[in-house]
Amino acid sequence: QVKLVESGGGLVPVGGSLRLSCKASGFTVNTYSVGWFRQAPGSAREFVAGLKRYTTRPAYANSVQGRFTMSRDNAKNTVYLQMNSLKAEDTAVYYCAADQNLITSSLGLASEYDYWGQGTQVAVSS
């Protein structure tokens, strides 16, 4: 059974940092493409970062490029999102998602992912 569990969210001031974790079970994390998405109240779910299976170079949304870093630890079967220089507009619920058959061009499309975690809240105070 595929399961994703996010953790690491919290309340931080503007300019602060957080590291989110997405612990995978039921599959080997590097055999699935994994994405990070976020959803603010009243807004659609948006792509943050993604890593295609068997690759090591993540893709990022323009809004987080240079501030966020996505990584994968195969030994821990966990994917991370290091978030630095946080802004108030980064406030959202952050989700990780996984899919075994994603093509590169679909990495940023939430509708293409089969499995989702429950989300973790990130709040950045200004």
C-alpha atoms as a PDB file:
ATOM      1  CA  GLN A   1       0.000   0.000   0.000  1.00  0.00           C
ATOM      2  CA  VAL A   2       1.496   3.311  -1.106  1.00  0.00           C
ATOM      3  CA  LYS A   3       1.548   5.893   1.643  1.00  0.00           C
ATOM      4  CA  LEU A   4       3.086   9.357   1.975  1.00  0.00           C
ATOM      5  CA  VAL A   5       3.424  11.189   5.269  1.00  0.00           C
ATOM      6  CA  GLU A   6       4.586  14.804   5.407  1.00  0.00           C
ATOM      7  CA  SER A   7       6.083  16.465   8.438  1.00  0.00           C
ATOM      8  CA  GLY A   8       8.137  19.503   9.353  1.00  0.00           C
ATOM      9  CA  GLY A   9       5.653  22.295   8.901  1.00  0.00           C
ATOM     10  CA  GLY A  10       5.272  25.102  11.389  1.00  0.00           C
ATOM     11  CA  LEU A  11       5.235  28.825  12.027  1.00  0.00           C
ATOM     12  CA  VAL A  12       8.318  30.824  11.095  1.00  0.00           C
ATOM     13  CA  PRO A  13       9.083  34.510  10.603  1.00  0.00           C
ATOM     14  CA  VAL A  14       9.757  36.033   7.212  1.00  0.00           C
ATOM     15  CA  GLY A  15      13.275  35.116   6.154  1.00  0.00           C
ATOM     16  CA  GLY A  16      13.261  31.923   8.175  1.00  0.00           C
ATOM     17  CA  SER A  17      13.762  28.331   7.089  1.00  0.00           C
ATOM     18  CA  LEU A  18      11.962  25.026   7.358  1.00  0.00           C
ATOM     19  CA  ARG A  19      12.658  21.530   6.098  1.00  0.00           C
ATOM     20  CA  LEU A  20       9.704  19.427   5.123  1.00  0.00           C
ATOM     21  CA  SER A  21       9.929  15.656   4.965  1.00  0.00           C
ATOM     22  CA  CYS A  22       7.839  13.215   2.978  1.00  0.00           C
ATOM     23  CA  LYS A  23       8.248   9.665   4.243  1.00  0.00           C
ATOM     24  CA  ALA A  24       7.230   7.064   1.700  1.00  0.00           C
ATOM     25  CA  SER A  25       6.086   3.517   2.378  1.00  0.00           C
ATOM     26  CA  GLY A  26       4.803   0.766   0.157  1.00  0.00           C
ATOM     27  CA  PHE A  27       7.225   1.641  -2.616  1.00  0.00           C
ATOM     28  CA  THR A  28      10.847   2.590  -3.178  1.00  0.00           C
ATOM     29  CA  VAL A  29      10.970   6.347  -3.444  1.00  0.00           C
ATOM     30  CA  ASN A  30      13.425   6.601  -6.329  1.00  0.00           C
ATOM     31  CA  THR A  31      11.210   4.413  -8.538  1.00  0.00           C
ATOM     32  CA  TYR A  32       8.401   6.974  -8.450  1.00  0.00           C
ATOM     33  CA  SER A  33       8.319  10.588  -9.528  1.00  0.00           C
ATOM     34  CA  VAL A  34       7.639  12.809  -6.521  1.00  0.00           C
ATOM     35  CA  GLY A  35       6.318  16.333  -6.414  1.00  0.00           C
ATOM     36  CA  TRP A  36       5.770  18.988  -3.789  1.00  0.00           C
ATOM     37  CA  PHE A  37       2.649  21.106  -4.116  1.00  0.00           C
ATOM     38  CA  ARG A  38       1.071  23.752  -1.946  1.00  0.00           C
ATOM     39  CA  GLN A  39      -2.366  25.189  -1.482  1.00  0.00           C
ATOM     40  CA  ALA A  40      -3.208  28.469   0.191  1.00  0.00           C
ATOM     41  CA  PRO A  41      -6.751  29.235   1.370  1.00  0.00           C
ATOM     42  CA  GLY A  42      -8.978  30.129  -1.549  1.00  0.00           C
ATOM     43  CA  SER A  43      -6.316  29.216  -4.086  1.00  0.00           C
ATOM     44  CA  ALA A  44      -5.711  26.296  -6.378  1.00  0.00           C
ATOM     45  CA  ARG A  45      -3.073  23.718  -5.585  1.00  0.00           C
ATOM     46  CA  GLU A  46       0.190  24.787  -7.189  1.00  0.00           C
ATOM     47  CA  PHE A  47       3.393  23.045  -8.111  1.00  0.00           C
ATOM     48  CA  VAL A  48       6.446  23.829  -5.999  1.00  0.00           C
ATOM     49  CA  ALA A  49       9.107  21.278  -6.950  1.00  0.00           C
ATOM     50  CA  GLY A  50       9.352  17.862  -8.546  1.00  0.00           C
ATOM     51  CA  LEU A  51      11.837  15.081  -9.083  1.00  0.00           C
ATOM     52  CA  LYS A  52      11.333  12.535 -11.798  1.00  0.00           C
ATOM     53  CA  ARG A  53      12.057   8.931 -10.906  1.00  0.00           C
ATOM     54  CA  TYR A  54      15.636   7.734 -11.295  1.00  0.00           C
ATOM     55  CA  THR A  55      16.866  11.324 -11.765  1.00  0.00           C
ATOM     56  CA  THR A  56      18.637  13.632  -9.364  1.00  0.00           C
ATOM     57  CA  ARG A  57      17.879  17.095 -10.769  1.00  0.00           C
ATOM     58  CA  PRO A  58      14.651  18.586  -9.455  1.00  0.00           C
ATOM     59  CA  ALA A  59      12.480  21.078 -11.255  1.00  0.00           C
ATOM     60  CA  TYR A  60      11.188  24.147  -9.429  1.00  0.00           C
ATOM     61  CA  ALA A  61       8.453  26.687  -9.791  1.00  0.00           C
ATOM     62  CA  ASN A  62       9.780  30.148 -10.627  1.00  0.00           C
ATOM     63  CA  SER A  63       8.395  31.482  -7.364  1.00  0.00           C
ATOM     64  CA  VAL A  64      10.682  29.251  -5.274  1.00  0.00           C
ATOM     65  CA  GLN A  65      13.708  28.881  -7.549  1.00  0.00           C
ATOM     66  CA  GLY A  66      16.873  29.689  -5.634  1.00  0.00           C
ATOM     67  CA  ARG A  67      15.161  29.514  -2.241  1.00  0.00           C
ATOM     68  CA  PHE A  68      13.837  25.948  -2.055  1.00  0.00           C
ATOM     69  CA  THR A  69      15.788  22.745  -2.553  1.00  0.00           C
ATOM     70  CA  MET A  70      14.249  19.341  -3.105  1.00  0.00           C
ATOM     71  CA  SER A  71      16.237  16.213  -2.355  1.00  0.00           C
ATOM     72  CA  ARG A  72      15.754  12.494  -1.942  1.00  0.00           C
ATOM     73  CA  ASP A  73      17.331  10.079   0.528  1.00  0.00           C
ATOM     74  CA  ASN A  74      16.931   6.589  -0.887  1.00  0.00           C
ATOM     75  CA  ALA A  75      18.238   4.920   2.274  1.00  0.00           C
ATOM     76  CA  LYS A  76      15.510   6.589   4.338  1.00  0.00           C
ATOM     77  CA  ASN A  77      12.927   6.345   1.570  1.00  0.00           C
ATOM     78  CA  THR A  78      12.207  10.015   2.182  1.00  0.00           C
ATOM     79  CA  VAL A  79      11.981  13.152   0.079  1.00  0.00           C
ATOM     80  CA  TYR A  80      12.775  16.571   1.526  1.00  0.00           C
ATOM     81  CA  LEU A  81      11.981  20.165   0.732  1.00  0.00           C
ATOM     82  CA  GLN A  82      14.412  22.643   2.265  1.00  0.00           C
ATOM     83  CA  MET A  83      12.803  26.062   2.290  1.00  0.00           C
ATOM     84  CA  ASN A  84      14.973  29.118   2.914  1.00  0.00           C
ATOM     85  CA  SER A  85      14.299  32.856   2.800  1.00  0.00           C
ATOM     86  CA  LEU A  86      10.639  32.209   3.405  1.00  0.00           C
ATOM     87  CA  LYS A  87       8.130  34.856   2.429  1.00  0.00           C
ATOM     88  CA  ALA A  88       4.627  35.521   3.677  1.00  0.00           C
ATOM     89  CA  GLU A  89       3.284  34.302   0.342  1.00  0.00           C
ATOM     90  CA  ASP A  90       4.804  30.870   0.978  1.00  0.00           C
ATOM     91  CA  THR A  91       2.125  30.304   3.606  1.00  0.00           C
ATOM     92  CA  ALA A  92       0.103  27.250   2.581  1.00  0.00           C
ATOM     93  CA  VAL A  93      -0.537  23.599   3.231  1.00  0.00           C
ATOM     94  CA  TYR A  94       2.270  21.663   1.585  1.00  0.00           C
ATOM     95  CA  TYR A  95       1.658  18.249   0.068  1.00  0.00           C
ATOM     96  CA  CYS A  96       3.898  15.636  -1.411  1.00  0.00           C
ATOM     97  CA  ALA A  97       2.631  13.435  -4.194  1.00  0.00           C
ATOM     98  CA  ALA A  98       3.956  10.429  -6.072  1.00  0.00           C
ATOM     99  CA  ASP A  99       3.307   8.632  -9.295  1.00  0.00           C
ATOM    100  CA  GLN A 100       5.052   5.718 -10.951  1.00  0.00           C
ATOM    101  CA  ASN A 101       4.335   6.550 -14.574  1.00  0.00           C
ATOM    102  CA  LEU A 102       4.668  10.317 -14.765  1.00  0.00           C
ATOM    103  CA  ILE A 103       6.276  11.786 -17.846  1.00  0.00           C
ATOM    104  CA  THR A 104       8.611  14.747 -17.483  1.00  0.00           C
ATOM    105  CA  SER A 105       6.206  17.235 -19.022  1.00  0.00           C
ATOM    106  CA  SER A 106       3.566  16.323 -16.412  1.00  0.00           C
ATOM    107  CA  LEU A 107       5.770  16.797 -13.376  1.00  0.00           C
ATOM    108  CA  GLY A 108       3.997  20.027 -12.470  1.00  0.00           C
ATOM    109  CA  LEU A 109       0.444  18.797 -12.959  1.00  0.00           C
ATOM    110  CA  ALA A 110      -1.320  17.816  -9.742  1.00  0.00           C
ATOM    111  CA  SER A 111      -3.944  15.853 -11.680  1.00  0.00           C
ATOM    112  CA  GLU A 112      -1.268  13.441 -12.928  1.00  0.00           C
ATOM    113  CA  TYR A 113      -0.276  12.159  -9.498  1.00  0.00           C
ATOM    114  CA  ASP A 114      -1.965   9.081  -8.080  1.00  0.00           C
ATOM    115  CA  TYR A 115      -0.824   9.262  -4.456  1.00  0.00           C
ATOM    116  CA  TRP A 116      -0.926  12.140  -1.992  1.00  0.00           C
ATOM    117  CA  GLY A 117       0.026  12.785   1.575  1.00  0.00           C
ATOM    118  CA  GLN A 118      -2.199  14.494   4.113  1.00  0.00           C
ATOM    119  CA  GLY A 119      -0.309  17.779   3.984  1.00  0.00           C
ATOM    120  CA  THR A 120       1.617  19.861   6.483  1.00  0.00           C
ATOM    121  CA  GLN A 121       0.876  23.496   7.324  1.00  0.00           C
ATOM    122  CA  VAL A 122       3.514  26.161   6.754  1.00  0.00           C
ATOM    123  CA  ALA A 123       2.808  29.635   8.081  1.00  0.00           C
ATOM    124  CA  VAL A 124       5.215  32.524   7.532  1.00  0.00           C
ATOM    125  CA  SER A 125       4.574  35.539   9.705  1.00  0.00           C
ATOM    126  CA  SER A 126       5.337  39.041   8.458  1.00  0.00           C
END
